[in-house]
Tab-separated table of C-alpha atoms in Angstrom:
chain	number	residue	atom	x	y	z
A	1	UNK	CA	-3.934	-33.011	-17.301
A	2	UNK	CA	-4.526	-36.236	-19.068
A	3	UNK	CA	-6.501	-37.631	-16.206
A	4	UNK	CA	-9.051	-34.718	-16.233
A	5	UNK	CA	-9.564	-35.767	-19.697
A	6	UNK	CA	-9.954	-39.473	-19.159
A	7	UNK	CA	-12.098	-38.967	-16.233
A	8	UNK	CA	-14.048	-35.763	-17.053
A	9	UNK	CA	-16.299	-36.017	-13.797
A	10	UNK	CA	-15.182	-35.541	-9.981
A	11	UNK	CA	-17.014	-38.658	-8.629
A	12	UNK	CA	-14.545	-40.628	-11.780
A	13	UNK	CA	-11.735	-38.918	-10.995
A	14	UNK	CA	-11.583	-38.613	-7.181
A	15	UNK	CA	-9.469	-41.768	-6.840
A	16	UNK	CA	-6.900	-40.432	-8.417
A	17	UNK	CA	-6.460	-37.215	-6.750
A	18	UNK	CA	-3.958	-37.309	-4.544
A	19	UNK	CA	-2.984	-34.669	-1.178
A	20	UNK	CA	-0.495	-32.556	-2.019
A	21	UNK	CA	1.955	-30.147	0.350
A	22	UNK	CA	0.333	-26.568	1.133
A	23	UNK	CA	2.667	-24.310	0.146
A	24	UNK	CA	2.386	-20.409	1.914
A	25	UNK	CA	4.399	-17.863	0.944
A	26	UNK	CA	6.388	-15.790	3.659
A	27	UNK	CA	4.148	-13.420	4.870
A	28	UNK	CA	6.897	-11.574	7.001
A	29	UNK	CA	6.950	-8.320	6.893
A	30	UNK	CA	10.118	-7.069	4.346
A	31	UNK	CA	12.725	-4.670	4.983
A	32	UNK	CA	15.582	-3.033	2.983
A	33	UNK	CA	16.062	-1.928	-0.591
A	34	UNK	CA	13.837	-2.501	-3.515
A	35	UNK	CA	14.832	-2.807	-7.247
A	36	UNK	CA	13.196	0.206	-8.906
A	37	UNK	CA	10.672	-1.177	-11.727
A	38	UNK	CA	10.868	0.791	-15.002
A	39	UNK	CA	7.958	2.650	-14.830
A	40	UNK	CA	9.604	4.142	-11.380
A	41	UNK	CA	12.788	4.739	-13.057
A	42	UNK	CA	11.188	6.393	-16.184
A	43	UNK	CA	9.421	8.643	-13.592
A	44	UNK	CA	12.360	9.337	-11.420
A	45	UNK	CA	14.756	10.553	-14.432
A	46	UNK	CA	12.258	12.962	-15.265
A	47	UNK	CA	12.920	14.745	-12.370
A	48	UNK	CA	9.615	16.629	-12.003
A	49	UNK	CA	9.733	19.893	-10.038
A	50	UNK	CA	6.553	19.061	-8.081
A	51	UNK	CA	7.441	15.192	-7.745
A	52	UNK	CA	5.360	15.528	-4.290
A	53	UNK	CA	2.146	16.228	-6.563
A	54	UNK	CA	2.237	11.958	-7.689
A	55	UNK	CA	1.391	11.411	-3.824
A	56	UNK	CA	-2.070	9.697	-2.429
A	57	UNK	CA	-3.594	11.766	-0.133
A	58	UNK	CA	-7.300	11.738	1.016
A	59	UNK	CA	-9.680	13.348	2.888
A	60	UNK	CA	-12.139	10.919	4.904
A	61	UNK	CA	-15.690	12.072	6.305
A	62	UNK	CA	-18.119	10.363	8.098
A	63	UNK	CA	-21.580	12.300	9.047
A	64	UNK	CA	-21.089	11.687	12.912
A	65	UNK	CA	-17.296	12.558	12.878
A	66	UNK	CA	-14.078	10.067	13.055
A	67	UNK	CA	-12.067	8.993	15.758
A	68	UNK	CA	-8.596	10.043	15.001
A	69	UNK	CA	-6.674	7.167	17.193
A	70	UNK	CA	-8.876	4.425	15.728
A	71	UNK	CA	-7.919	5.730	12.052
A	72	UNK	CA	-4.780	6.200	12.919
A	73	UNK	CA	-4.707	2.002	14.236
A	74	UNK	CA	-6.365	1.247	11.118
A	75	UNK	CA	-3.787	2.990	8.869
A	76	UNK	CA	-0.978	1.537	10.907
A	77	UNK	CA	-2.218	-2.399	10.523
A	78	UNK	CA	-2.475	-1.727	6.554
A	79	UNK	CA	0.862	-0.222	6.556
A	80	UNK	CA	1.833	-3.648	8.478
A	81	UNK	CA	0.157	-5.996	6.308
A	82	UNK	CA	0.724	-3.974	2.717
A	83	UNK	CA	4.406	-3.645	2.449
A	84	UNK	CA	4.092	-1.542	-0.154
A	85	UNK	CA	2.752	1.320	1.484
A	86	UNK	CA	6.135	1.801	3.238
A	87	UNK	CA	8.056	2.158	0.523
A	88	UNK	CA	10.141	5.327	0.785
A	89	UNK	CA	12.207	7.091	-2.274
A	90	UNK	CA	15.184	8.806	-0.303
A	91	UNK	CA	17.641	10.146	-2.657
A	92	UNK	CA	21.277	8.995	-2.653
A	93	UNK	CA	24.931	9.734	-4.073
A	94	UNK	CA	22.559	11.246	-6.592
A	95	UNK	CA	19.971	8.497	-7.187
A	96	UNK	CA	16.703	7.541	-6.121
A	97	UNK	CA	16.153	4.617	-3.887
A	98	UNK	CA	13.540	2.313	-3.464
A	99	UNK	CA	13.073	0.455	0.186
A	100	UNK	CA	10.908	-0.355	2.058
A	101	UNK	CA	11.111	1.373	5.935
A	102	UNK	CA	10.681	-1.527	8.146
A	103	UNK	CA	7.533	-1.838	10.599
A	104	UNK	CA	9.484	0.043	13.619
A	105	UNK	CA	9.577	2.921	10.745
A	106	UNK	CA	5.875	2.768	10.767
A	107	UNK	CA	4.552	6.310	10.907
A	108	UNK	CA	1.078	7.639	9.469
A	109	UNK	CA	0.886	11.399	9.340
A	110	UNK	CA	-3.000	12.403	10.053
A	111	UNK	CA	-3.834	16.107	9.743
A	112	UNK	CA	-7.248	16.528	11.093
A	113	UNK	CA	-9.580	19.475	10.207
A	114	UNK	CA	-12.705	20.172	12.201
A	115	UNK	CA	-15.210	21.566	9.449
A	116	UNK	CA	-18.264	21.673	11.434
A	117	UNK	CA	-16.915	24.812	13.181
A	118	UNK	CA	-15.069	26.743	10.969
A	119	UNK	CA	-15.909	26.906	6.846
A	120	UNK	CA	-13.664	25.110	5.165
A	121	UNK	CA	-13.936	25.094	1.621
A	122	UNK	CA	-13.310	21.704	-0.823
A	123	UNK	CA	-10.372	23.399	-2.281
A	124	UNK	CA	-9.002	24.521	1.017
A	125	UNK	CA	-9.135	21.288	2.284
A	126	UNK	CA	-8.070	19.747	-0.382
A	127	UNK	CA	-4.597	21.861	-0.729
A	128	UNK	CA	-4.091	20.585	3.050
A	129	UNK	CA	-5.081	17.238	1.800
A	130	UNK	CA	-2.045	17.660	-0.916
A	131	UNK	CA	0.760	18.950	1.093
């Protein structure tokens, strides 16, 4: 820090700069059990009858239609990349677990509604979207 004040330019202080190691992080994907934060454990004692009702779901559209296998490929390589979305919460001896299912695991559930020839309502899709 004290250079950067002695030499307040770049073209001053470039001779003193000096390489340093890159350091990465592992970017493996992780498997196993997860400390619950408390925010998750505050939710988890509350027991909530409807607990499925804190889920993301959503409905995607696209004006000339979707290809189901290439959204399901998509949703698979975030799942990959984003450990987070395979976390599970399976309860155990009486508690709630936090782990995260390992890529093998990997499983996207795609329910897939053809509106163009039947009516389908917003709310009717959206209580399949929620289930």
């Amino acid at each position: 820090m004290k250079l950067l004040f002695q030499y307040p330019t770049i073209a001053e202080l470039r001779p003193y700069i000096e390489e340093a190691d890159l350091l990465t992080a592992d970017q493996s994907p992780v498997k196993g059990e997860v400390i619950l934060t408390p925010i998750q454990r505050w939710f988890f004692e509350r027991n909530f009858t409807n607990q499925h009702h804190w889920n993301q779901s959503m409905m995607l559209h696209a004006p000339n239609g979707l290809n189901e296998k290439n959204v399901q490929q998509v949703l698979e390589q975030l799942m990959i990349h984003h450990d987070a979305l395979r976390m599970v919460y399976p309860l155990e001896e009486g508690r709630v677990i936090q782990r995260h299912r390992g890529i093998e695991e990997n499983n996207v559930a795609i329910d897939v509604v053809e509106v163009k020839r039947r009516a389908v309502t917003a709310n009717s899709a959206g209580r399949k979207a929620g289930k």
